[in-house]
PDB file of C-alpha atoms in Angstrom:
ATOM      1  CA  UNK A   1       0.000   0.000   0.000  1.00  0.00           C
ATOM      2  CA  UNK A   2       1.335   3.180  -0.725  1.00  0.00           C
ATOM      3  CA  UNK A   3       1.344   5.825   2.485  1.00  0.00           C
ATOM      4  CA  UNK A   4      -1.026   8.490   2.712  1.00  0.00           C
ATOM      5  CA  UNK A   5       1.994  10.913   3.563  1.00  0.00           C
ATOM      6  CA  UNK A   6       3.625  10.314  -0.069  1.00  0.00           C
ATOM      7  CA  UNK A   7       1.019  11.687  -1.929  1.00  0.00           C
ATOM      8  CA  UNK A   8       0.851  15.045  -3.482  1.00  0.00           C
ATOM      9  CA  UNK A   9      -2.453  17.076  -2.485  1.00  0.00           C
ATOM     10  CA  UNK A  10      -4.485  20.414  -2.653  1.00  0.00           C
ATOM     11  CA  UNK A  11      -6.537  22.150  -1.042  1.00  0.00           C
ATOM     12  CA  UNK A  12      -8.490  22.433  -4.259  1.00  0.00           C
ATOM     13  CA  UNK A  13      -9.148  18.576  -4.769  1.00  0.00           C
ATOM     14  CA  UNK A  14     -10.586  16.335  -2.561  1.00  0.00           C
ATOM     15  CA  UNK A  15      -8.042  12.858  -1.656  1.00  0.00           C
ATOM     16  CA  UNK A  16      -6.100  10.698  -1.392  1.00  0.00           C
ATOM     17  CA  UNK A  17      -8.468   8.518  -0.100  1.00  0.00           C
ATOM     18  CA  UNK A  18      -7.095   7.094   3.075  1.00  0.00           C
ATOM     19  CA  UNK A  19      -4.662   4.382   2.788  1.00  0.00           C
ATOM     20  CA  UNK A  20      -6.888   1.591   4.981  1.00  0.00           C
ATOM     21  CA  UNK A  21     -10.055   2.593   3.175  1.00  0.00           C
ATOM     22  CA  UNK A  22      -8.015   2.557  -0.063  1.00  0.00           C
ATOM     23  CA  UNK A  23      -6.899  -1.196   1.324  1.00  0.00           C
ATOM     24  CA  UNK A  24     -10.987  -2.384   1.587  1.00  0.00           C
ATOM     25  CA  UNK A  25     -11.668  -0.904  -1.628  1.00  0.00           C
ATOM     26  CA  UNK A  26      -8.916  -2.999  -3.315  1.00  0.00           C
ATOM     27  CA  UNK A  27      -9.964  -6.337  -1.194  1.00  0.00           C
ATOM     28  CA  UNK A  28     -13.546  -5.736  -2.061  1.00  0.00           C
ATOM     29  CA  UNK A  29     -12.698  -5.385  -5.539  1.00  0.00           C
ATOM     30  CA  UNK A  30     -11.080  -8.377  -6.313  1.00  0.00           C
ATOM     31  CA  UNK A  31      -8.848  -6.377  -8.870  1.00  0.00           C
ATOM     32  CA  UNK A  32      -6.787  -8.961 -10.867  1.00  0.00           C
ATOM     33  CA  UNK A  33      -3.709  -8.381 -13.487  1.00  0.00           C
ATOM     34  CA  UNK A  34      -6.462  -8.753 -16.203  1.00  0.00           C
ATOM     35  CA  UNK A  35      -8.653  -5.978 -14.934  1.00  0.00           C
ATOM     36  CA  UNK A  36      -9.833  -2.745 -16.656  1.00  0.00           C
ATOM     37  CA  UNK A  37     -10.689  -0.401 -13.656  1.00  0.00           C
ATOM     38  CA  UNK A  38     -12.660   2.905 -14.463  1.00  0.00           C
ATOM     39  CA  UNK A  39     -12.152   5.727 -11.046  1.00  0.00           C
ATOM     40  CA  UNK A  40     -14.737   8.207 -11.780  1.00  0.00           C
ATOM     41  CA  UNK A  41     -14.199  11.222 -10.097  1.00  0.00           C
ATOM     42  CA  UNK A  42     -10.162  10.241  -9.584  1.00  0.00           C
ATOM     43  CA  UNK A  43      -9.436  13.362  -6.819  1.00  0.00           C
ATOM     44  CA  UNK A  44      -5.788  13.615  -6.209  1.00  0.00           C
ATOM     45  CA  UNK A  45      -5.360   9.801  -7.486  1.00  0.00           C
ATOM     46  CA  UNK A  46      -5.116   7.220  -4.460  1.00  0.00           C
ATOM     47  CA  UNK A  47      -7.411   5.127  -5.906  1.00  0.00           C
ATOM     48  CA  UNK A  48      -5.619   4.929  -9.574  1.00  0.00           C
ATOM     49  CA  UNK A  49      -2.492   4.628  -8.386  1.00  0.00           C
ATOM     50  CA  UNK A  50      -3.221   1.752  -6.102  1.00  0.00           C
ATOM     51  CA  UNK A  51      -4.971   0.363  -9.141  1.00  0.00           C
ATOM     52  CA  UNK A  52      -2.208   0.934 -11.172  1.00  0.00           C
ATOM     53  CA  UNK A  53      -0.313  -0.996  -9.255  1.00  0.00           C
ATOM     54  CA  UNK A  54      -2.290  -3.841 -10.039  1.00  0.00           C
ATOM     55  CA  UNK A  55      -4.733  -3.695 -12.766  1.00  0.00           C
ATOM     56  CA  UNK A  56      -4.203  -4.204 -16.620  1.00  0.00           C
ATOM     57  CA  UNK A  57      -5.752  -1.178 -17.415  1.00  0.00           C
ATOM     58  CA  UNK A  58      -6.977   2.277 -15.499  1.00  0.00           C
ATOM     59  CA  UNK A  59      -8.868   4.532 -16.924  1.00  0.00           C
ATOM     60  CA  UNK A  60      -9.664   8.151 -14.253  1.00  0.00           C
ATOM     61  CA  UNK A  61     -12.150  10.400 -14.779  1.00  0.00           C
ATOM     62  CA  UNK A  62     -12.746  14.100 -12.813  1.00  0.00           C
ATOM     63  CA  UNK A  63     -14.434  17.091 -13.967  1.00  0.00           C
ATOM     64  CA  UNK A  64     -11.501  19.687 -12.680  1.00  0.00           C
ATOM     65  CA  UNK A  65      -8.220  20.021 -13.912  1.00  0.00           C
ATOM     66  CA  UNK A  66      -6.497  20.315 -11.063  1.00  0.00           C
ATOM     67  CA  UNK A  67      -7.662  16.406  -9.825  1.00  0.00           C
ATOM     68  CA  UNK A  68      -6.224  15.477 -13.045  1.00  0.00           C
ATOM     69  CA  UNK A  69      -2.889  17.622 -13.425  1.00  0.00           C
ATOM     70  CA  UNK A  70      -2.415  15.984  -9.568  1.00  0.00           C
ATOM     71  CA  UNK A  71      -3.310  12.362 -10.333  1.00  0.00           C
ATOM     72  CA  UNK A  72      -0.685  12.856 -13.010  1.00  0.00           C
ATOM     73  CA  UNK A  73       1.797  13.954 -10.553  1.00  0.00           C
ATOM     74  CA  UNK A  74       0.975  11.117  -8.163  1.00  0.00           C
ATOM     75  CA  UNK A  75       1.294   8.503 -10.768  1.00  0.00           C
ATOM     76  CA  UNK A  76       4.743   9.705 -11.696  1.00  0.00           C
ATOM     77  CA  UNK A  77       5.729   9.976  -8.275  1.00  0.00           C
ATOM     78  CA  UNK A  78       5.048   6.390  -7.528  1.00  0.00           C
ATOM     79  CA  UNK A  79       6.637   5.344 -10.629  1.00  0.00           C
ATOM     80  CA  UNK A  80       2.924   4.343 -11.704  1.00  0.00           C
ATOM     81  CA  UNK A  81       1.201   5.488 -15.067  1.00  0.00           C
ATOM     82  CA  UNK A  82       1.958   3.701 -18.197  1.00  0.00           C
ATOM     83  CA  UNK A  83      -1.537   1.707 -17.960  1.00  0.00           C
ATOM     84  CA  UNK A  84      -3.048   4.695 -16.873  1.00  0.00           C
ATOM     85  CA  UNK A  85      -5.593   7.013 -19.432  1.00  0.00           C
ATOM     86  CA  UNK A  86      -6.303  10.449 -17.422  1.00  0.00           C
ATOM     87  CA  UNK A  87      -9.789  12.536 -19.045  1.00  0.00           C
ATOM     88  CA  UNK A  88     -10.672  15.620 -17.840  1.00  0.00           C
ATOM     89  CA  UNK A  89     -14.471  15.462 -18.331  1.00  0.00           C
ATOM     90  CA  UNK A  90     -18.175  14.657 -16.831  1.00  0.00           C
ATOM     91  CA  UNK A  91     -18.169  11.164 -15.645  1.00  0.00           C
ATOM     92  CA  UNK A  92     -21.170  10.596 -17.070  1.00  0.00           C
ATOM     93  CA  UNK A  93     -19.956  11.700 -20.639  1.00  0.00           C
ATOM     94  CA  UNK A  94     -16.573   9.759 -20.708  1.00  0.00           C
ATOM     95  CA  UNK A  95     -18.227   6.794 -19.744  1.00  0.00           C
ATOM     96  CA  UNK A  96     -20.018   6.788 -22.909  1.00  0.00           C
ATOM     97  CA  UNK A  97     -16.761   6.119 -24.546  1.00  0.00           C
ATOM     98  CA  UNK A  98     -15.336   2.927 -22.282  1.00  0.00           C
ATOM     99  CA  UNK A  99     -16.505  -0.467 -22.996  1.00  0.00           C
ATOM    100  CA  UNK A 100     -15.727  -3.917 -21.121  1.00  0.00           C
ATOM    101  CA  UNK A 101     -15.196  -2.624 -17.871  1.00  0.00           C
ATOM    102  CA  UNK A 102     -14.319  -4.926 -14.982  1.00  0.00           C
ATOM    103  CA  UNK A 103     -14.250  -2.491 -11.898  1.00  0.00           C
ATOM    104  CA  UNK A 104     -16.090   0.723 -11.786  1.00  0.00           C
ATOM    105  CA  UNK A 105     -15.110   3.117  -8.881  1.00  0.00           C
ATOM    106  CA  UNK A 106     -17.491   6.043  -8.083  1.00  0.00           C
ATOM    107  CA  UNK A 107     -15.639   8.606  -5.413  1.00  0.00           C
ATOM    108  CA  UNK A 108     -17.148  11.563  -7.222  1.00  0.00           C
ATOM    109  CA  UNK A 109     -20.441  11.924  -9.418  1.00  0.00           C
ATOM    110  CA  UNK A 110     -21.030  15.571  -9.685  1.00  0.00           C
ATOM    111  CA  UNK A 111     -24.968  15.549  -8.790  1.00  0.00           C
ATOM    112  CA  UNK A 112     -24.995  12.609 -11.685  1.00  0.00           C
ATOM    113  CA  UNK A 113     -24.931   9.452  -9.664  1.00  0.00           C
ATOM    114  CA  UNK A 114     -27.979   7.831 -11.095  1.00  0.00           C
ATOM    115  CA  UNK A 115     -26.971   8.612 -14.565  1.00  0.00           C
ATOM    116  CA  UNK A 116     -23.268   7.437 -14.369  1.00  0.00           C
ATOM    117  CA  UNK A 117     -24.957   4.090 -12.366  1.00  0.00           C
ATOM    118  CA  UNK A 118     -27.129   3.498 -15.744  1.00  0.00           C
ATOM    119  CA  UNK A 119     -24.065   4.212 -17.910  1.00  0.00           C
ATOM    120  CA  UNK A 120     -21.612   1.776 -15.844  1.00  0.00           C
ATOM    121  CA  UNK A 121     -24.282  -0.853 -15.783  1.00  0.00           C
ATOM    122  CA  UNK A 122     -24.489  -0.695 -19.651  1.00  0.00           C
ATOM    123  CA  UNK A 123     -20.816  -0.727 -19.675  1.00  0.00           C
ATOM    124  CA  UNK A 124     -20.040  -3.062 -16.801  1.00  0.00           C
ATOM    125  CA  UNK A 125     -18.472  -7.025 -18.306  1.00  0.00           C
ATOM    126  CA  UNK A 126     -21.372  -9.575 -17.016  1.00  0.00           C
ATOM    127  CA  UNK A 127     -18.876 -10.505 -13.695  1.00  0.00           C
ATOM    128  CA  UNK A 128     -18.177  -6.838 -13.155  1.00  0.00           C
ATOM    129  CA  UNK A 129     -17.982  -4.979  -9.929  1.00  0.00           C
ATOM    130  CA  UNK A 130     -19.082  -1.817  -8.662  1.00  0.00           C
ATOM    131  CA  UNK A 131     -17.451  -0.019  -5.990  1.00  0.00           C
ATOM    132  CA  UNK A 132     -19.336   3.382  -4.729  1.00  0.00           C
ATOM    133  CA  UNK A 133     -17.448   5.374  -2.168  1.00  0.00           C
ATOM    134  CA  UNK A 134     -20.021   7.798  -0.152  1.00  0.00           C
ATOM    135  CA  UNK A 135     -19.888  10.379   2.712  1.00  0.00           C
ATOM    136  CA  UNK A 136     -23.180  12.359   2.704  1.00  0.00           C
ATOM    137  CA  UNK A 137     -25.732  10.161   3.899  1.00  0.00           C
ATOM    138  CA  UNK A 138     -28.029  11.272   0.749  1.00  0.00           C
ATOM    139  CA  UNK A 139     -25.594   9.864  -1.516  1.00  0.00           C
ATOM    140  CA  UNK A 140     -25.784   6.539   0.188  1.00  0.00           C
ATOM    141  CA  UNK A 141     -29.448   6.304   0.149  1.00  0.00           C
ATOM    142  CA  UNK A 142     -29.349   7.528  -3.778  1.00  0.00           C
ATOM    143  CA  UNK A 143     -26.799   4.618  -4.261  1.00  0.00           C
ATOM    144  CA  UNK A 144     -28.781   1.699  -2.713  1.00  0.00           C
ATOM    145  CA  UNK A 145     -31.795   2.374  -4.356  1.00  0.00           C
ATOM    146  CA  UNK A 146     -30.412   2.944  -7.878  1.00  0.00           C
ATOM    147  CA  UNK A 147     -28.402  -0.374  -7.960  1.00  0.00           C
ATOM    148  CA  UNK A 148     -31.517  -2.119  -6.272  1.00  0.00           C
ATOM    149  CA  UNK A 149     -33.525  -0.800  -9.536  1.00  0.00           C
ATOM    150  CA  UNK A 150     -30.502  -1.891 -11.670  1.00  0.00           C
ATOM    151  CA  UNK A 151     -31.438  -5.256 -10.493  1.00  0.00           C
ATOM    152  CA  UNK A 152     -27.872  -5.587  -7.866  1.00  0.00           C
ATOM    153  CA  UNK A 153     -27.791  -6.781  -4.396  1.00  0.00           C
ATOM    154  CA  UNK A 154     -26.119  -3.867  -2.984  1.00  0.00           C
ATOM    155  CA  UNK A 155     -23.603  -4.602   0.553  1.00  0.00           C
ATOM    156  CA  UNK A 156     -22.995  -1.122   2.306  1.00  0.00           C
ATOM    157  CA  UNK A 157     -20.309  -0.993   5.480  1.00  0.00           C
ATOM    158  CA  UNK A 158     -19.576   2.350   7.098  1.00  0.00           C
ATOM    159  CA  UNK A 159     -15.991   2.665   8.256  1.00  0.00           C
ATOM    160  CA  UNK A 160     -14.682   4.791  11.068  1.00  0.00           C
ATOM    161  CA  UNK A 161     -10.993   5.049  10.693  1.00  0.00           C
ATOM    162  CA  UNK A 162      -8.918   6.683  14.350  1.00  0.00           C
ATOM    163  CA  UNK A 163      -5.166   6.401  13.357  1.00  0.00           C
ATOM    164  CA  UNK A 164      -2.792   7.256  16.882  1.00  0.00           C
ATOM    165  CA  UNK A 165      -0.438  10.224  17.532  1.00  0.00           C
ATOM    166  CA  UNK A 166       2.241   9.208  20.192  1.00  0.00           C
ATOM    167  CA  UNK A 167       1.778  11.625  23.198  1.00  0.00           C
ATOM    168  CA  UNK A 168       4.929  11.548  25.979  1.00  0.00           C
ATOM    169  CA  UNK A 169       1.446  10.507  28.191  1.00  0.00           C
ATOM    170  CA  UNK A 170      -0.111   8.450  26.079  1.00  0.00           C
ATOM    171  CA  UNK A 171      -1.912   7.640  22.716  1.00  0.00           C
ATOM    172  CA  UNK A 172      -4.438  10.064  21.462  1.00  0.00           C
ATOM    173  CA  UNK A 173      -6.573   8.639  18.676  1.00  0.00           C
ATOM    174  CA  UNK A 174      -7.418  11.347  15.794  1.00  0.00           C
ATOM    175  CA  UNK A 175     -10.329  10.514  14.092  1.00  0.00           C
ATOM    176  CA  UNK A 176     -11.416  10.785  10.056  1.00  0.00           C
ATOM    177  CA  UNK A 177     -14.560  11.280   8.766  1.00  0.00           C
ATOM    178  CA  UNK A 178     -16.256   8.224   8.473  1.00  0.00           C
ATOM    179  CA  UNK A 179     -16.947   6.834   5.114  1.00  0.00           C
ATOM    180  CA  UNK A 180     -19.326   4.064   3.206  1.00  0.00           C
ATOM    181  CA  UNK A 181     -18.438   1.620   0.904  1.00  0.00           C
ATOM    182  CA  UNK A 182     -20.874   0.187  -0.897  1.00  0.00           C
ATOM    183  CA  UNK A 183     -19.933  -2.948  -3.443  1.00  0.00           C
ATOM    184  CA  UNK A 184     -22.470  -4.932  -5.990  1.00  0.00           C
ATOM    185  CA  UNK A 185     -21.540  -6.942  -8.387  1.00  0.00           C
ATOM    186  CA  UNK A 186     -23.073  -7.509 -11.988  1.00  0.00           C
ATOM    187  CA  UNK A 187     -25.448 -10.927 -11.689  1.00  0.00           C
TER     188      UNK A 187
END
């Protein structure tokens, strides 16, 4: 796993996503060497570079230009990138243009989630996995229903994540905002 402390960030663009959530996205995935992952709404790049790592194929999407000019940097600091296509666009209307995907990760929809769910279901292989990360409790809801609709059994876990700082008196225990993960997979 690469450390949260490596990566490049901005105030401007949300991420990385943190390193043990990053670590239950990539278990829940099942990401294999023949793999074609799609990160919609990439951030800063945590999720495509760990994917990089071990994916045939990444493909990250994000509507700013920052999130992409950043992911860029990430992947070459890493020593990540060649499988790697970067598009700085709507989710919704660059995954119009991907076909046979194995993975689909949603960490940022832009108000489109339903939409890019229809599109990624169209687009999804017939074994492929879905992988929706969430923190407003609105997009959760939005996300269970549509993938119920879709015809998925979706699996949601909410993770609190308290990492330790050290103290000479102790341990203190910082918390991060908690975060879903919800997973389906195509039937």
């Amino acid at each position: 796993m690469l450390e949260d402390k490596d990566f490049i960030k901005s105030c401007d663009v949300p991420g990385p996503t943190k390193e043990a959530i990053r670590a239950i996205i990539l278990y829940k995935s099942g990401v294999t060497s023949e793999d074609k992952v799609v990160d919609c709404g990439c951030g800063t790049g945590g999720i495509t570079c760990e994917f990089s790592e071990r994916a045939r194929e990444v493909i990250s999407i994000d509507t700013n230009p920052e999130a992409i000019e950043i992911t860029s940097k990430n992947l070459k600091q890493f020593g990540l990138g060649d499988n790697v296509t970067l598009i700085n666009d709507d989710g919704a209307n660059a995954l119009k243009d991907i076909d046979d995907i194995d993975i689909a990760i949603v960490g940022g929809s832009g108000r489109q989630l339903e939409n890019i769910l229809d599109i990624v279901h169209e687009k999804l292989n017939s074994k492929g996995r879905i992988i929706i990360t969430a923190i407003l409790v609105d997009t959760k809801v939005e996300a269970i229903n549509k993938l119920k609709d879709l015809g998925y059994n979706p699996k949601i876990m909410e993770v609190n994540v308290s990492n330790g700082r050290v103290l000479d008196r102790g341990v203190l225990m910082i918390s991060e905002n908690p975060i879903a993960i919800i997973t389906a997979k195509k039937r």
